[in-house]
Amino acid sequence: MNRLRDTLHASTGLMPTDADLERALRDAGGQRTMPAPEDYAPLPGTPAFEALVDQLVVPESWMLRDPAVFTEALRFVQQRLAARPQRAVRILSVPCAGGEEPYSMALVLAQAGIPASRCRIDAVDLSQAAIARARSGRFTRNAFRGADLAFRERWFTRQGDDYLVDDALRAYVGFSQGNLLALADRAGLPAGVPAAGVLPPYDLVFCRNLLIYFDAPTRTRAAQAIANVLADDGLLLSGHAEAPSFCANGFVPVHTGFVLRKRIGPAQPATAMAALADLPPLRRRARAAPLPMAPHRPAAATPAPPTAPARRPAPDELLAQARSLADAGRLQQAEAACRTLLDITPDSADAWFLLGTVQASAARPHAADTSWRRCVYLAPDHYEALCSLALLHEGLGDAATGAGFRQRAARIYARRGGASA
Ligand SMILES: C[S@@+](CC[C@H](N)C(=O)[O-])C[C@H]1O[C@@H](n2cnc3c(N)ncnc32)[C@H](O)[C@@H]1O
């Protein structure tokens, strides 16, 4: 098992527990019928290795996940096309899971009237099963989680219980199985690791909800890989909780917490986000009293500071405002909006989650820790809060606490059926 775990980690960055590995070996059993011998370790690139990887990855994703990210992406593409009308814009989505992220980007482009000939999306994931799903273009209801699903009626066709993506969106995207880490240091990897379908430099790279599964050295390799394929004047769109890790590894925030660019030239003084990675380990905190949890609502588009309102906004409006302010990098106002909301509904897990995200972006990890813990106290299945806590603690050098949160997140994922679509 140790040899197998080492091979998996060196090649892919995955860090399965013993229990995960035993389950994966059992479930990938099509490849073998006997229990694995202690030194069983198929080579990367072999069918046995790929089958095991498929059992270990977390291909959790959904359409228009974090809508503000796609708003930023569209704005950038439009600026790029205006500045260089003769060149198509090139986008990389890695990891793309079952295709939810690149199809979402295609949808946003199509709705903005930008044709596939003007913008090409390469989409890559380690899991061959995820790539097969992405190519099939078939999604279950689980891939559509917002309240406003009008886009589904326009761009997907119902087939039984599933939804099939429109050919017009397929035209934007090319899928390949590949390993991001292979782009960091090909020479240092075991033979047979693919890095197919990637043709740098890219104007825009989506790399979201991947670093949360990696340890610190692997996060550095992943950031290096992204730096290798991103144009010097290109943008990286990261997950909210992952931006500090990128900023500790050669990236700087642009104007919004999750929009980053490469740091060019000598290292600059630590940004607020990079500083997050340098703080001492956290102390454990007492838990707050349990309170009922609030439902999730998607962000609305029009922010307005919640100071001195003529009438008190409804909690949903306040949450939407707070999200928009956070997405616009207006952290103080976002925090104020979260606190106003929490004054009205102190049991809103989503408000605590957002408050933690804002505090993490402002390099206040202790405050973020408290808020995210409150969130998972109120909503023990809050997957994103658990992932954020895992990354926060691992970034702060408390690997054991980070691993605990990571395992809780993995259990929730497994309970949901382990499917992203
Ligand atoms: C949680 S999904 C993220 C999908 C999407 N970016 C999003 O935010 O919704 C994580 C994906 O990372 C992929 N993955 C894990 N290690 C990888 C690696 N070394 N290279 C490329 N993809 C990887 C997994 O197969 C899985 O589909």
Tab-separated table of C-alpha atoms and ligand atoms in Angstrom:
chain	number	residue	atom	x	y	z
A	1	MET	CA	0.000	0.000	0.000
A	2	ASN	CA	2.775	2.437	0.829
A	3	ARG	CA	4.364	1.991	-2.570
A	4	LEU	CA	1.031	2.512	-4.266
A	5	ARG	CA	0.289	5.589	-2.173
A	6	ASP	CA	3.728	7.046	-2.978
A	7	THR	CA	3.268	6.418	-6.702
A	8	LEU	CA	-0.186	8.011	-6.656
A	9	HIS	CA	1.029	11.007	-4.732
A	10	ALA	CA	4.156	11.611	-6.839
A	11	SER	CA	2.277	11.233	-10.094
A	12	THR	CA	-1.102	12.838	-9.437
A	13	GLY	CA	-0.929	14.658	-6.100
A	14	LEU	CA	-3.709	12.454	-4.678
A	15	MET	CA	-3.326	11.599	-0.996
A	16	PRO	CA	-5.762	8.789	-0.214
A	17	THR	CA	-6.162	7.433	3.293
A	18	ASP	CA	-5.785	3.680	3.861
A	19	ALA	CA	-9.564	3.342	3.897
A	20	ASP	CA	-9.909	5.305	0.624
A	21	LEU	CA	-7.271	3.155	-0.987
A	22	GLU	CA	-8.823	-0.110	0.149
A	23	ARG	CA	-12.211	0.996	-1.148
A	24	ALA	CA	-10.702	2.155	-4.438
A	25	LEU	CA	-8.851	-1.119	-4.915
A	26	ARG	CA	-12.076	-2.990	-4.242
A	27	ASP	CA	-14.172	-0.790	-6.537
A	28	ALA	CA	-11.603	-0.740	-9.342
A	29	GLY	CA	-11.809	-4.523	-9.057
A	30	GLY	CA	-12.657	-4.986	-12.730
A	31	GLN	CA	-8.913	-4.923	-13.186
A	32	ARG	CA	-8.164	-7.620	-10.582
A	33	THR	CA	-10.169	-10.268	-8.798
A	34	MET	CA	-7.717	-11.106	-6.017
A	35	PRO	CA	-6.970	-8.843	-3.038
A	36	ALA	CA	-4.023	-6.588	-3.877
A	37	PRO	CA	-0.655	-7.786	-2.615
A	38	GLU	CA	1.109	-5.424	-0.221
A	39	ASP	CA	3.486	-4.156	-2.930
A	40	TYR	CA	0.795	-3.805	-5.648
A	41	ALA	CA	1.510	-0.541	-7.488
A	42	PRO	CA	0.464	-0.302	-11.155
A	43	LEU	CA	2.418	2.232	-13.206
A	44	PRO	CA	0.897	5.596	-14.135
A	45	GLY	CA	-0.669	5.432	-17.568
A	46	THR	CA	-1.634	1.763	-17.281
A	47	PRO	CA	-5.347	0.830	-17.291
A	48	ALA	CA	-5.076	-0.488	-13.718
A	49	PHE	CA	-3.644	2.838	-12.518
A	50	GLU	CA	-6.265	4.883	-14.376
A	51	ALA	CA	-9.074	2.743	-12.949
A	52	LEU	CA	-7.747	3.356	-9.464
A	53	VAL	CA	-7.467	7.105	-10.070
A	54	ASP	CA	-11.094	7.161	-11.229
A	55	GLN	CA	-12.103	5.745	-7.868
A	56	LEU	CA	-10.049	8.235	-5.869
A	57	VAL	CA	-10.776	11.609	-7.482
A	58	VAL	CA	-13.584	13.946	-6.404
A	59	PRO	CA	-15.171	15.133	-9.681
A	60	GLU	CA	-17.680	17.361	-7.861
A	61	SER	CA	-18.841	20.228	-10.064
A	62	TRP	CA	-21.946	21.932	-11.399
A	63	MET	CA	-23.018	24.424	-14.039
A	64	LEU	CA	-22.136	28.075	-13.432
A	65	ARG	CA	-20.508	27.239	-10.112
A	66	ASP	CA	-19.695	30.682	-8.637
A	67	PRO	CA	-21.371	32.824	-11.321
A	68	ALA	CA	-19.118	35.816	-10.592
A	69	VAL	CA	-16.153	33.837	-11.944
A	70	PHE	CA	-17.847	33.542	-15.325
A	71	THR	CA	-18.755	37.235	-15.294
A	72	GLU	CA	-15.072	38.068	-14.808
A	73	ALA	CA	-14.054	35.572	-17.495
A	74	LEU	CA	-16.475	37.048	-20.012
A	75	ARG	CA	-15.329	40.592	-19.263
A	76	PHE	CA	-11.715	39.539	-19.856
A	77	VAL	CA	-12.508	37.722	-23.114
A	78	GLN	CA	-14.394	40.755	-24.403
A	79	GLN	CA	-11.466	43.042	-23.543
A	80	ARG	CA	-9.018	40.643	-25.178
A	81	LEU	CA	-11.045	40.393	-28.375
A	82	ALA	CA	-11.402	44.160	-28.523
A	83	ALA	CA	-7.637	44.614	-28.089
A	84	ARG	CA	-6.614	41.859	-30.542
A	85	PRO	CA	-9.520	41.265	-32.919
A	86	GLN	CA	-7.384	39.149	-35.258
A	87	ARG	CA	-6.575	36.515	-32.605
A	88	ALA	CA	-8.933	33.991	-31.014
A	89	VAL	CA	-8.852	33.900	-27.210
A	90	ARG	CA	-7.528	30.660	-25.696
A	91	ILE	CA	-8.891	29.262	-22.445
A	92	LEU	CA	-7.807	26.260	-20.373
A	93	SER	CA	-10.110	24.622	-17.842
A	94	VAL	CA	-8.140	22.306	-15.573
A	95	PRO	CA	-9.467	20.325	-13.844
A	96	CYS	CA	-12.710	20.264	-15.802
A	97	ALA	CA	-14.337	17.276	-14.008
A	98	GLY	CA	-17.353	16.136	-16.082
A	99	GLY	CA	-17.300	19.263	-18.277
A	100	GLU	CA	-19.522	21.500	-16.147
A	101	GLU	CA	-16.985	24.343	-15.992
A	102	PRO	CA	-15.988	24.542	-19.697
A	103	TYR	CA	-19.588	24.097	-20.875
A	104	SER	CA	-20.590	26.908	-18.487
A	105	MET	CA	-17.953	29.145	-20.037
A	106	ALA	CA	-19.142	28.154	-23.507
A	107	LEU	CA	-22.688	29.027	-22.468
A	108	VAL	CA	-21.647	32.464	-21.220
A	109	LEU	CA	-19.731	33.120	-24.446
A	110	ALA	CA	-22.609	31.950	-26.611
A	111	GLN	CA	-25.088	34.110	-24.697
A	112	ALA	CA	-22.783	37.108	-25.186
A	113	GLY	CA	-22.715	36.449	-28.938
A	114	ILE	CA	-19.029	35.434	-29.076
A	115	PRO	CA	-18.779	32.560	-31.569
A	116	ALA	CA	-16.662	29.431	-31.065
A	117	SER	CA	-14.299	30.583	-33.816
A	118	ARG	CA	-13.280	33.549	-31.571
A	119	CYS	CA	-12.708	31.623	-28.365
A	120	ARG	CA	-11.366	28.112	-27.897
A	121	ILE	CA	-11.622	26.178	-24.599
A	122	ASP	CA	-9.287	23.259	-23.871
A	123	ALA	CA	-10.593	21.188	-20.972
A	124	VAL	CA	-8.444	18.674	-19.107
A	125	ASP	CA	-8.983	16.320	-16.197
A	126	LEU	CA	-6.995	13.499	-14.677
A	127	SER	CA	-9.965	11.148	-14.561
A	128	GLN	CA	-10.728	9.232	-17.726
A	129	ALA	CA	-14.257	8.553	-16.451
A	130	ALA	CA	-14.851	12.284	-15.931
A	131	ILE	CA	-13.572	13.052	-19.434
A	132	ALA	CA	-15.804	10.347	-20.914
A	133	ARG	CA	-18.790	11.928	-19.119
A	134	ALA	CA	-17.775	15.378	-20.344
A	135	ARG	CA	-17.535	14.183	-23.930
A	136	SER	CA	-20.947	12.550	-23.675
A	137	GLY	CA	-22.362	15.959	-22.698
A	138	ARG	CA	-24.992	14.245	-20.551
A	139	PHE	CA	-25.817	15.654	-17.109
A	140	THR	CA	-28.184	14.766	-14.292
A	141	ARG	CA	-30.211	17.272	-12.275
A	142	ASN	CA	-27.339	17.463	-9.808
A	143	ALA	CA	-25.357	19.528	-12.321
A	144	PHE	CA	-27.983	22.307	-12.151
A	145	ARG	CA	-28.077	23.798	-8.663
A	146	GLY	CA	-29.061	27.460	-8.892
A	147	ALA	CA	-32.534	28.890	-8.490
A	148	ASP	CA	-32.594	30.401	-11.983
A	149	LEU	CA	-32.296	27.524	-14.462
A	150	ALA	CA	-33.602	29.303	-17.539
A	151	PHE	CA	-30.257	28.592	-19.215
A	152	ARG	CA	-30.948	24.865	-18.964
A	153	GLU	CA	-34.065	25.161	-21.070
A	154	ARG	CA	-32.132	27.108	-23.703
A	155	TRP	CA	-28.907	25.073	-23.929
A	156	PHE	CA	-29.829	21.527	-22.882
A	157	THR	CA	-32.287	18.959	-24.170
A	158	ARG	CA	-34.150	16.738	-21.731
A	159	GLN	CA	-33.577	13.020	-22.319
A	160	GLY	CA	-35.340	10.938	-19.681
A	161	ASP	CA	-33.868	12.050	-16.359
A	162	ASP	CA	-30.819	13.587	-18.015
A	163	TYR	CA	-29.995	16.767	-19.902
A	164	LEU	CA	-27.922	16.725	-23.085
A	165	VAL	CA	-25.772	19.736	-23.894
A	166	ASP	CA	-26.464	21.600	-27.129
A	167	ASP	CA	-24.051	21.062	-30.037
A	168	ALA	CA	-23.597	24.839	-30.194
A	169	LEU	CA	-21.813	24.678	-26.814
A	170	ARG	CA	-19.826	21.565	-27.687
A	171	ALA	CA	-18.279	23.510	-30.557
A	172	TYR	CA	-16.279	25.657	-28.127
A	173	VAL	CA	-14.675	22.855	-26.103
A	174	GLY	CA	-12.083	20.114	-26.682
A	175	PHE	CA	-11.638	17.562	-23.880
A	176	SER	CA	-8.501	15.572	-23.019
A	177	GLN	CA	-7.462	13.366	-20.180
A	178	GLY	CA	-4.318	14.805	-18.636
A	179	ASN	CA	-2.399	15.442	-15.454
A	180	LEU	CA	-1.815	19.064	-14.509
A	181	LEU	CA	1.314	18.162	-12.579
A	182	ALA	CA	2.883	16.773	-15.734
A	183	LEU	CA	3.094	20.383	-16.886
A	184	ALA	CA	5.139	21.413	-13.859
A	185	ASP	CA	8.118	19.139	-14.232
A	186	ARG	CA	7.713	16.443	-16.833
A	187	ALA	CA	11.229	15.130	-16.301
A	188	GLY	CA	10.577	14.383	-12.634
A	189	LEU	CA	7.472	12.278	-13.197
A	190	PRO	CA	7.090	8.561	-13.739
A	191	ALA	CA	6.871	7.548	-17.394
A	192	GLY	CA	3.512	7.383	-19.115
A	193	VAL	CA	1.905	10.389	-17.408
A	194	PRO	CA	-0.128	12.189	-20.049
A	195	ALA	CA	-0.301	15.956	-20.549
A	196	ALA	CA	-2.350	15.787	-23.721
A	197	GLY	CA	-4.595	18.451	-25.187
A	198	VAL	CA	-2.730	21.405	-23.716
A	199	LEU	CA	-1.361	23.993	-26.110
A	200	PRO	CA	0.067	26.993	-24.252
A	201	PRO	CA	0.156	29.915	-23.847
A	202	TYR	CA	-3.397	30.493	-22.593
A	203	ASP	CA	-5.039	33.875	-22.148
A	204	LEU	CA	-7.264	32.591	-19.374
A	205	VAL	CA	-6.936	29.549	-17.108
A	206	PHE	CA	-9.607	28.210	-14.777
A	207	CYS	CA	-8.040	26.182	-11.974
A	208	ARG	CA	-10.649	25.813	-9.243
A	209	ASN	CA	-11.253	23.284	-6.514
A	210	LEU	CA	-8.108	21.273	-7.120
A	211	LEU	CA	-5.484	22.657	-4.755
A	212	ILE	CA	-7.780	21.906	-1.827
A	213	TYR	CA	-6.964	18.226	-2.373
A	214	PHE	CA	-3.172	18.715	-2.423
A	215	ASP	CA	-0.461	19.054	0.201
A	216	ALA	CA	1.780	22.144	0.203
A	217	PRO	CA	4.570	20.808	-2.066
A	218	THR	CA	1.987	19.604	-4.602
A	219	ARG	CA	0.202	22.963	-4.489
A	220	THR	CA	3.547	24.549	-5.415
A	221	ARG	CA	3.914	22.140	-8.360
A	222	ALA	CA	0.364	22.851	-9.487
A	223	ALA	CA	0.946	26.618	-9.345
A	224	GLN	CA	4.162	26.154	-11.337
A	225	ALA	CA	2.257	24.128	-13.928
A	226	ILE	CA	-0.320	26.901	-14.310
A	227	ALA	CA	2.434	29.511	-14.559
A	228	ASN	CA	4.020	27.446	-17.336
A	229	VAL	CA	0.908	27.489	-19.504
A	230	LEU	CA	-0.542	30.951	-18.718
A	231	ALA	CA	0.500	33.915	-20.874
A	232	ASP	CA	2.391	36.591	-18.952
A	233	ASP	CA	-0.516	38.976	-19.451
A	234	GLY	CA	-3.162	36.280	-18.938
A	235	LEU	CA	-5.463	35.690	-15.973
A	236	LEU	CA	-5.931	32.764	-13.621
A	237	LEU	CA	-9.374	32.215	-12.105
A	238	SER	CA	-8.905	30.267	-8.883
A	239	GLY	CA	-11.261	28.984	-6.206
A	240	HIS	CA	-11.850	31.488	-3.376
A	241	ALA	CA	-10.131	29.308	-0.819
A	242	GLU	CA	-7.257	28.485	-3.155
A	243	ALA	CA	-6.180	32.014	-4.051
A	244	PRO	CA	-3.870	32.293	-1.005
A	245	SER	CA	-2.003	29.166	-2.112
A	246	PHE	CA	-1.509	30.553	-5.618
A	247	CYS	CA	-0.400	33.874	-4.129
A	248	ALA	CA	2.190	32.078	-2.037
A	249	ASN	CA	3.460	30.500	-5.264
A	250	GLY	CA	4.076	33.247	-7.788
A	251	PHE	CA	0.638	34.795	-8.413
A	252	VAL	CA	-0.869	38.110	-7.322
A	253	PRO	CA	-4.517	39.173	-7.059
A	254	VAL	CA	-5.739	41.546	-9.735
A	255	HIS	CA	-8.850	43.297	-8.408
A	256	THR	CA	-11.054	40.504	-7.130
A	257	GLY	CA	-9.905	37.843	-4.689
A	258	PHE	CA	-10.115	34.950	-7.119
A	259	VAL	CA	-8.774	36.749	-10.230
A	260	LEU	CA	-4.983	36.370	-10.297
A	261	ARG	CA	-2.098	37.012	-12.624
A	262	LYS	CA	1.480	35.821	-12.694
A	263	ARG	CA	3.932	37.785	-10.627
A	264	ILE	CA	6.472	38.978	-13.160
A	265	GLY	CA	9.966	39.945	-12.014
A	266	PRO	CA	11.377	39.853	-8.473
A	267	ALA	CA	9.136	38.845	-5.581
A	268	GLN	CA	7.190	41.764	-4.159
A	269	PRO	CA	6.345	42.305	-0.496
A	270	ALA	CA	3.873	39.673	0.665
A	271	THR	CA	0.324	40.500	-0.344
A	272	ALA	CA	-2.464	40.087	2.148
A	273	MET	CA	-3.367	36.774	0.525
A	274	ALA	CA	0.158	35.377	0.391
A	275	ALA	CA	0.651	36.366	4.008
A	276	LEU	CA	-2.045	33.864	4.905
A	277	ALA	CA	0.358	31.038	4.179
A	278	ASP	CA	3.027	32.399	6.549
A	279	LEU	CA	1.080	32.608	9.787
A	280	PRO	CA	1.646	30.278	12.765
A	281	PRO	CA	-0.676	27.307	13.356
A	282	LEU	CA	-4.114	28.040	14.715
A	283	ARG	CA	-5.290	27.175	18.195
A	284	ARG	CA	-8.481	25.186	18.556
A	285	ARG	CA	-11.553	27.208	19.386
A	286	ALA	CA	-14.667	26.484	21.428
A	287	ARG	CA	-17.749	25.670	19.393
A	288	ALA	CA	-20.764	27.946	19.289
A	289	ALA	CA	-24.208	26.783	20.300
A	290	PRO	CA	-25.994	24.836	17.534
A	291	LEU	CA	-28.570	26.696	15.477
A	292	PRO	CA	-30.731	25.602	12.530
A	293	MET	CA	-29.262	26.087	9.058
A	294	ALA	CA	-30.469	28.343	6.252
A	295	PRO	CA	-30.974	27.293	2.626
A	296	HIS	CA	-28.481	28.212	-0.074
A	297	ARG	CA	-29.390	30.954	-2.542
A	298	PRO	CA	-27.386	31.930	-5.640
A	299	ALA	CA	-25.811	35.378	-5.898
A	300	ALA	CA	-27.771	38.177	-7.573
A	301	ALA	CA	-26.128	40.611	-9.937
A	302	THR	CA	-26.613	44.090	-8.471
A	303	PRO	CA	-24.603	45.024	-5.382
A	304	ALA	CA	-25.393	47.974	-3.154
A	305	PRO	CA	-23.682	48.731	0.149
A	306	PRO	CA	-26.090	47.831	2.944
A	307	THR	CA	-25.287	50.944	4.961
A	308	ALA	CA	-28.255	53.089	6.007
A	309	PRO	CA	-30.863	51.410	3.805
A	310	ALA	CA	-34.209	53.108	3.391
A	311	ARG	CA	-35.873	49.799	4.160
A	312	ARG	CA	-34.140	46.793	5.645
A	313	PRO	CA	-33.295	44.348	2.797
A	314	ALA	CA	-34.507	40.784	3.069
A	315	PRO	CA	-31.882	38.200	4.149
A	316	ASP	CA	-31.632	36.781	0.617
A	317	GLU	CA	-30.976	40.246	-0.781
A	318	LEU	CA	-28.346	40.934	1.855
A	319	LEU	CA	-26.578	37.667	1.121
A	320	ALA	CA	-26.599	38.442	-2.606
A	321	GLN	CA	-25.242	41.923	-1.900
A	322	ALA	CA	-22.536	40.552	0.336
A	323	ARG	CA	-21.492	38.034	-2.327
A	324	SER	CA	-21.359	40.696	-5.018
A	325	LEU	CA	-19.276	42.969	-2.805
A	326	ALA	CA	-16.896	40.114	-2.002
A	327	ASP	CA	-16.597	39.215	-5.670
A	328	ALA	CA	-15.793	42.843	-6.450
A	329	GLY	CA	-12.978	42.768	-3.863
A	330	ARG	CA	-14.787	45.234	-1.565
A	331	LEU	CA	-13.948	43.197	1.485
A	332	GLN	CA	-14.859	45.672	4.229
A	333	GLN	CA	-18.272	46.328	2.761
A	334	ALA	CA	-18.776	42.602	2.174
A	335	GLU	CA	-17.961	41.877	5.805
A	336	ALA	CA	-20.327	44.635	6.933
A	337	ALA	CA	-23.079	43.128	4.774
A	338	CYS	CA	-22.431	39.663	6.244
A	339	ARG	CA	-22.608	41.044	9.777
A	340	THR	CA	-25.831	42.929	9.056
A	341	LEU	CA	-27.267	39.697	7.723
A	342	LEU	CA	-26.049	37.722	10.728
A	343	ASP	CA	-27.670	40.259	13.045
A	344	ILE	CA	-30.983	39.356	11.408
A	345	THR	CA	-30.372	35.631	10.862
A	346	PRO	CA	-27.525	34.436	13.080
A	347	ASP	CA	-28.261	30.888	11.921
A	348	SER	CA	-27.381	31.446	8.263
A	349	ALA	CA	-24.611	28.945	7.477
A	350	ASP	CA	-24.116	30.559	4.077
A	351	ALA	CA	-23.535	33.964	5.665
A	352	TRP	CA	-20.914	32.474	7.998
A	353	PHE	CA	-19.278	30.756	5.039
A	354	LEU	CA	-19.138	33.968	3.053
A	355	LEU	CA	-17.864	35.913	6.066
A	356	GLY	CA	-15.048	33.351	6.440
A	357	THR	CA	-14.179	33.646	2.753
A	358	VAL	CA	-14.008	37.433	3.033
A	359	GLN	CA	-11.847	37.201	6.144
A	360	ALA	CA	-9.494	34.716	4.470
A	361	SER	CA	-9.152	37.051	1.493
A	362	ALA	CA	-8.259	39.832	3.926
A	363	ALA	CA	-5.462	37.655	5.429
A	364	ARG	CA	-7.362	37.087	8.696
A	365	PRO	CA	-7.134	33.315	8.984
A	366	HIS	CA	-8.105	33.106	12.662
A	367	ALA	CA	-11.300	34.998	11.968
A	368	ALA	CA	-11.924	32.871	8.861
A	369	ASP	CA	-11.379	29.736	10.906
A	370	THR	CA	-13.981	30.831	13.454
A	371	SER	CA	-16.534	31.748	10.782
A	372	TRP	CA	-16.083	28.577	8.719
A	373	ARG	CA	-16.262	26.444	11.865
A	374	ARG	CA	-19.491	28.181	12.778
A	375	CYS	CA	-20.728	27.408	9.277
A	376	VAL	CA	-19.987	23.685	9.532
A	377	TYR	CA	-21.440	23.624	13.033
A	378	LEU	CA	-24.699	24.943	11.629
A	379	ALA	CA	-24.460	22.930	8.414
A	380	PRO	CA	-22.245	19.881	9.026
A	381	ASP	CA	-22.518	18.894	5.340
A	382	HIS	CA	-21.273	22.251	4.025
A	383	TYR	CA	-18.766	20.779	1.571
A	384	GLU	CA	-17.131	24.042	0.543
A	385	ALA	CA	-16.619	25.197	4.121
A	386	LEU	CA	-14.984	21.878	4.987
A	387	CYS	CA	-12.703	22.119	1.936
A	388	SER	CA	-11.854	25.718	2.839
A	389	LEU	CA	-11.019	24.729	6.416
A	390	ALA	CA	-8.832	21.885	5.142
A	391	LEU	CA	-6.892	24.206	2.892
A	392	LEU	CA	-6.643	26.931	5.530
A	393	HIS	CA	-5.161	24.615	8.135
A	394	GLU	CA	-2.838	22.884	5.715
A	395	GLY	CA	-1.648	26.277	4.506
A	396	LEU	CA	-0.978	27.253	8.108
A	397	GLY	CA	1.079	24.147	8.751
A	398	ASP	CA	-1.526	22.251	10.793
A	399	ALA	CA	-1.654	19.202	8.547
A	400	ALA	CA	-3.502	17.008	11.039
A	401	THR	CA	-6.440	19.407	11.443
A	402	GLY	CA	-6.458	19.991	7.688
A	403	ALA	CA	-6.585	16.253	7.039
A	404	GLY	CA	-9.527	15.909	9.428
A	405	PHE	CA	-11.562	18.478	7.493
A	406	ARG	CA	-10.468	16.976	4.178
A	407	GLN	CA	-11.725	13.556	5.272
A	408	ARG	CA	-15.053	14.991	6.402
A	409	ALA	CA	-15.426	16.646	2.998
A	410	ALA	CA	-14.572	13.388	1.244
A	411	ARG	CA	-17.176	11.511	3.334
A	412	ILE	CA	-19.847	14.029	2.364
A	413	TYR	CA	-18.916	13.668	-1.252
A	414	ALA	CA	-19.065	9.865	-1.007
A	415	ARG	CA	-22.468	10.085	0.759
A	416	ARG	CA	-23.818	12.165	-2.114
A	417	GLY	CA	-23.082	9.256	-4.398
A	418	GLY	CA	-19.699	10.320	-5.726
A	419	ALA	CA	-21.140	11.750	-8.939
A	420	SER	CA	-20.744	15.272	-10.239
A	421	ALA	CA	-23.501	15.167	-12.767
B	1	LIG	C1	-13.767	19.091	-7.473
B	1	LIG	S1	-13.342	18.811	-9.155
B	1	LIG	C2	-13.188	20.473	-9.706
B	1	LIG	C3	-13.923	20.716	-11.012
B	1	LIG	C4	-14.110	22.177	-11.438
B	1	LIG	N1	-12.855	22.856	-11.657
B	1	LIG	C5	-14.943	22.944	-10.457
B	1	LIG	O1	-14.414	23.795	-9.723
B	1	LIG	O2	-16.154	22.686	-10.370
B	1	LIG	C6	-11.693	18.200	-8.958
B	1	LIG	C7	-11.160	17.466	-10.198
B	1	LIG	O3	-9.725	17.454	-10.141
B	1	LIG	C8	-9.286	16.369	-10.921
B	1	LIG	N2	-7.857	16.149	-10.648
B	1	LIG	C9	-7.295	15.667	-9.516
B	1	LIG	N3	-5.960	15.640	-9.625
B	1	LIG	C10	-5.656	16.140	-10.868
B	1	LIG	C11	-4.449	16.355	-11.584
B	1	LIG	N4	-3.258	16.057	-11.035
B	1	LIG	N5	-4.514	16.846	-12.832
B	1	LIG	C12	-5.706	17.149	-13.405
B	1	LIG	N6	-6.887	16.953	-12.781
B	1	LIG	C13	-6.861	16.466	-11.521
B	1	LIG	C14	-10.226	15.257	-10.486
B	1	LIG	O4	-10.295	14.209	-11.412
B	1	LIG	C15	-11.554	16.004	-10.332
B	1	LIG	O5	-12.363	15.842	-11.487
